[in-house]
Amino acid sequence: MRVVMFGYQTWGHRTLQALLESEHDVVLVVTHPKSEHAYEKIWSDSVADLAEEHGVPVVIRNRPDDEELLQRLKEADPDIIVANNWRTWIPPRVYTLPRHGTLNIHDSLLPKYAGFSPLIWALINGEREVGVTAHMMDEVLDAGDIVDQRAVTVGPADTVTDLFHRTVDLIGPVTVGALKLIASGQTEFTKQDRSQASFFHKRSEEDIRINWDWPADVLERLVRAQSAPYPSAFTFHKGKRLEVLAAVVSEGRYGGTPGRVFYREGDGVAIVAGADARTGRNHGLAITRVRTEDGRELSAADYFTSMGGYLTNRA
């Protein structure tokens, strides 16, 4: 098939690589300009560079809704558009233009975790599996019929970086597998159960701020979900920003006020956590490694030289 590819960052790069290595003919690539957004500077393999290395024409757009691009798409005469990590709305006159429509590759197990940063949200929420879905694009974002879907298990110590590497390896097989079905003439695919759908927004600074009213197990997953190279989860201690690089749920149960720097436990320092911590039934978050405002990385034992005081949501 003649394929036009819409994509960005490493997700788009892996999709384009799979297409270039397949039996299909990539006739045009559309990608975004470079961004300074914190989450878009991560996993930023260039789709444009890869396309140019293989002699594929490239169009740079923030939004794919202008007449010039539409004309380029018509001239490319695609059988299908394949999109992955395209960050803005694709209008119907574009996604319906090819003979077989548009196949979108999304890094979640749809219908759950449509939208943005699905791996991070899924890890925070304690999902046992994450994965990649290829679905036909329609008028509702990430809601079209599922053509192919593959999953990996989330381990108890996995960081979002671990999950990224495992799911990004699924992109090629999912993309090529879905295209094989479409090229064979199949047109009926799996409807999404919209009663199970969830949609998440882009992450920002506020989303990595630690709220000590959250239960310790959720905070522990937040720390793992903000593993390097993502921005680290943070709190404030004595008015200064403190990044939490590693933490575990405490063995002991600690009662009192959320955020209290309470007790040395193993290699960590237990912090009281949970809105109902006053009951004394809650486990705390045992912080094991931190980064200070001036960039020093320390064990929690070296940083917290004495117990007492509070970690807070604001300076």
mmCIF file of N, CA, C and O in Angstrom, residues 72-109:
data_model
loop_
_atom_site.group_PDB
_atom_site.id
_atom_site.type_symbol
_atom_site.label_atom_id
_atom_site.label_comp_id
_atom_site.label_asym_id
_atom_site.label_seq_id
_atom_site.Cartn_x
_atom_site.Cartn_y
_atom_site.Cartn_z
ATOM 1 N N ARG A 72 -1.029 18.449 -0.995
ATOM 2 C CA ARG A 72 0.103 17.520 -0.980
ATOM 3 C C ARG A 72 -0.374 16.092 -0.699
ATOM 4 O O ARG A 72 0.121 15.125 -1.282
ATOM 5 N N LEU A 73 -1.340 15.965 0.190
ATOM 6 C CA LEU A 73 -1.872 14.652 0.512
ATOM 7 C C LEU A 73 -2.597 14.050 -0.690
ATOM 8 O O LEU A 73 -2.445 12.854 -0.991
ATOM 9 N N LYS A 74 -3.370 14.857 -1.384
ATOM 10 C CA LYS A 74 -4.073 14.364 -2.563
ATOM 11 C C LYS A 74 -3.085 13.915 -3.634
ATOM 12 O O LYS A 74 -3.278 12.873 -4.283
ATOM 13 N N GLU A 75 -2.018 14.683 -3.815
ATOM 14 C CA GLU A 75 -1.005 14.328 -4.813
ATOM 15 C C GLU A 75 -0.266 13.047 -4.426
ATOM 16 O O GLU A 75 0.143 12.277 -5.301
ATOM 17 N N ALA A 76 -0.109 12.814 -3.114
ATOM 18 C CA ALA A 76 0.567 11.596 -2.655
ATOM 19 C C ALA A 76 -0.275 10.363 -2.919
ATOM 20 O O ALA A 76 0.254 9.253 -2.993
ATOM 21 N N ASP A 77 -1.582 10.534 -3.027
ATOM 22 C CA ASP A 77 -2.518 9.461 -3.373
ATOM 23 C C ASP A 77 -2.341 8.234 -2.476
ATOM 24 O O ASP A 77 -2.114 7.110 -2.961
ATOM 25 N N PRO A 78 -2.478 8.404 -1.150
ATOM 26 C CA PRO A 78 -2.225 7.270 -0.251
ATOM 27 C C PRO A 78 -3.385 6.271 -0.225
ATOM 28 O O PRO A 78 -4.548 6.636 -0.371
ATOM 29 N N ASP A 79 -3.037 5.003 -0.010
ATOM 30 C CA ASP A 79 -4.044 3.997 0.298
ATOM 31 C C ASP A 79 -4.473 4.099 1.756
ATOM 32 O O ASP A 79 -5.601 3.758 2.103
ATOM 33 N N ILE A 80 -3.535 4.565 2.605
ATOM 34 C CA ILE A 80 -3.818 4.680 4.034
ATOM 35 C C ILE A 80 -2.889 5.713 4.645
ATOM 36 O O ILE A 80 -1.761 5.920 4.171
ATOM 37 N N ILE A 81 -3.361 6.393 5.688
ATOM 38 C CA ILE A 81 -2.512 7.208 6.558
ATOM 39 C C ILE A 81 -2.272 6.409 7.825
ATOM 40 O O ILE A 81 -3.187 5.778 8.354
ATOM 41 N N VAL A 82 -1.030 6.420 8.298
ATOM 42 C CA VAL A 82 -0.690 5.819 9.587
ATOM 43 C C VAL A 82 -0.192 6.936 10.495
ATOM 44 O O VAL A 82 0.713 7.694 10.113
ATOM 45 N N ALA A 83 -0.784 7.065 11.682
ATOM 46 C CA ALA A 83 -0.426 8.144 12.607
ATOM 47 C C ALA A 83 0.021 7.560 13.941
ATOM 48 O O ALA A 83 -0.550 6.567 14.415
ATOM 49 N N ASN A 84 1.035 8.172 14.527
ATOM 50 C CA ASN A 84 1.450 7.816 15.885
ATOM 51 C C ASN A 84 2.038 9.043 16.560
ATOM 52 O O ASN A 84 2.975 9.657 16.050
ATOM 53 N N ASN A 85 1.465 9.388 17.714
ATOM 54 C CA ASN A 85 1.902 10.541 18.495
ATOM 55 C C ASN A 85 1.771 11.838 17.698
ATOM 56 O O ASN A 85 2.617 12.723 17.803
ATOM 57 N N TRP A 86 0.703 11.937 16.941
ATOM 58 C CA TRP A 86 0.366 13.224 16.325
ATOM 59 C C TRP A 86 -0.361 14.030 17.388
ATOM 60 O O TRP A 86 -1.354 13.579 17.956
ATOM 61 N N ARG A 87 0.104 15.245 17.678
ATOM 62 C CA ARG A 87 -0.294 15.949 18.889
ATOM 63 C C ARG A 87 -1.483 16.893 18.735
ATOM 64 O O ARG A 87 -1.900 17.499 19.724
ATOM 65 N N THR A 88 -2.024 17.050 17.534
ATOM 66 C CA THR A 88 -3.159 17.956 17.338
ATOM 67 C C THR A 88 -4.243 17.255 16.524
ATOM 68 O O THR A 88 -4.015 16.200 15.926
ATOM 69 N N TRP A 89 -5.430 17.855 16.490
ATOM 70 C CA TRP A 89 -6.593 17.283 15.817
ATOM 71 C C TRP A 89 -6.335 17.110 14.322
ATOM 72 O O TRP A 89 -5.828 18.022 13.645
ATOM 73 N N ILE A 90 -6.689 15.954 13.799
ATOM 74 C CA ILE A 90 -6.645 15.710 12.361
ATOM 75 C C ILE A 90 -8.075 15.802 11.843
ATOM 76 O O ILE A 90 -8.951 15.027 12.274
ATOM 77 N N PRO A 91 -8.376 16.721 10.944
ATOM 78 C CA PRO A 91 -9.768 16.917 10.501
ATOM 79 C C PRO A 91 -10.260 15.759 9.634
ATOM 80 O O PRO A 91 -9.467 15.046 9.011
ATOM 81 N N PRO A 92 -11.592 15.575 9.574
ATOM 82 C CA PRO A 92 -12.160 14.471 8.798
ATOM 83 C C PRO A 92 -11.732 14.458 7.332
ATOM 84 O O PRO A 92 -11.542 13.388 6.746
ATOM 85 N N ARG A 93 -11.587 15.636 6.728
ATOM 86 C CA ARG A 93 -11.227 15.652 5.302
ATOM 87 C C ARG A 93 -9.817 15.103 5.073
ATOM 88 O O ARG A 93 -9.483 14.722 3.954
ATOM 89 N N VAL A 94 -9.019 15.048 6.138
ATOM 90 C CA VAL A 94 -7.690 14.444 6.039
ATOM 91 C C VAL A 94 -7.760 12.959 6.368
ATOM 92 O O VAL A 94 -7.302 12.113 5.603
ATOM 93 N N TYR A 95 -8.344 12.599 7.538
ATOM 94 C CA TYR A 95 -8.263 11.192 7.932
ATOM 95 C C TYR A 95 -9.154 10.282 7.091
ATOM 96 O O TYR A 95 -8.953 9.062 7.068
ATOM 97 N N THR A 96 -10.134 10.857 6.370
ATOM 98 C CA THR A 96 -10.962 10.037 5.476
ATOM 99 C C THR A 96 -10.470 10.053 4.029
ATOM 100 O O THR A 96 -11.046 9.367 3.179
ATOM 101 N N LEU A 97 -9.431 10.804 3.750
ATOM 102 C CA LEU A 97 -8.968 10.964 2.369
ATOM 103 C C LEU A 97 -8.466 9.654 1.749
ATOM 104 O O LEU A 97 -8.811 9.335 0.612
ATOM 105 N N PRO A 98 -7.661 8.847 2.425
ATOM 106 C CA PRO A 98 -7.150 7.618 1.794
ATOM 107 C C PRO A 98 -8.247 6.572 1.582
ATOM 108 O O PRO A 98 -9.287 6.586 2.262
ATOM 109 N N ARG A 99 -8.000 5.646 0.681
ATOM 110 C CA ARG A 99 -8.963 4.588 0.365
ATOM 111 C C ARG A 99 -9.339 3.775 1.595
ATOM 112 O O ARG A 99 -10.489 3.360 1.761
ATOM 113 N N HIS A 100 -8.342 3.519 2.463
ATOM 114 C CA HIS A 100 -8.573 2.711 3.666
ATOM 115 C C HIS A 100 -8.644 3.555 4.937
ATOM 116 O O HIS A 100 -8.608 3.004 6.038
ATOM 117 N N GLY A 101 -8.749 4.857 4.804
ATOM 118 C CA GLY A 101 -8.846 5.713 5.982
ATOM 119 C C GLY A 101 -7.508 5.894 6.687
ATOM 120 O O GLY A 101 -6.445 5.832 6.058
ATOM 121 N N THR A 102 -7.573 6.104 7.996
ATOM 122 C CA THR A 102 -6.368 6.387 8.792
ATOM 123 C C THR A 102 -6.280 5.418 9.954
ATOM 124 O O THR A 102 -7.243 5.224 10.705
ATOM 125 N N LEU A 103 -5.095 4.822 10.105
ATOM 126 C CA LEU A 103 -4.786 3.920 11.202
ATOM 127 C C LEU A 103 -3.973 4.686 12.235
ATOM 128 O O LEU A 103 -2.914 5.218 11.922
ATOM 129 N N ASN A 104 -4.481 4.751 13.462
ATOM 130 C CA ASN A 104 -3.753 5.440 14.533
ATOM 131 C C ASN A 104 -3.133 4.419 15.478
ATOM 132 O O ASN A 104 -3.780 3.430 15.847
ATOM 133 N N ILE A 105 -1.880 4.672 15.877
ATOM 134 C CA ILE A 105 -1.177 3.811 16.823
ATOM 135 C C ILE A 105 -1.099 4.563 18.145
ATOM 136 O O ILE A 105 -0.556 5.665 18.206
ATOM 137 N N HIS A 106 -1.629 3.953 19.199
ATOM 138 C CA HIS A 106 -1.723 4.631 20.495
ATOM 139 C C HIS A 106 -1.123 3.745 21.577
ATOM 140 O O HIS A 106 -1.385 2.537 21.621
ATOM 141 N N ASP A 107 -0.332 4.356 22.483
ATOM 142 C CA ASP A 107 0.389 3.549 23.480
ATOM 143 C C ASP A 107 -0.426 3.356 24.759
ATOM 144 O O ASP A 107 -0.004 3.705 25.856
ATOM 145 N N SER A 108 -1.597 2.747 24.586
ATOM 146 C CA SER A 108 -2.380 2.260 25.723
ATOM 147 C C SER A 108 -3.239 1.111 25.245
ATOM 148 O O SER A 108 -3.340 0.848 24.035
ATOM 149 N N LEU A 109 -3.861 0.432 26.194
ATOM 150 C CA LEU A 109 -4.802 -0.629 25.856
ATOM 151 C C LEU A 109 -6.199 -0.008 25.780
ATOM 152 O O LEU A 109 -6.976 -0.053 26.718
#
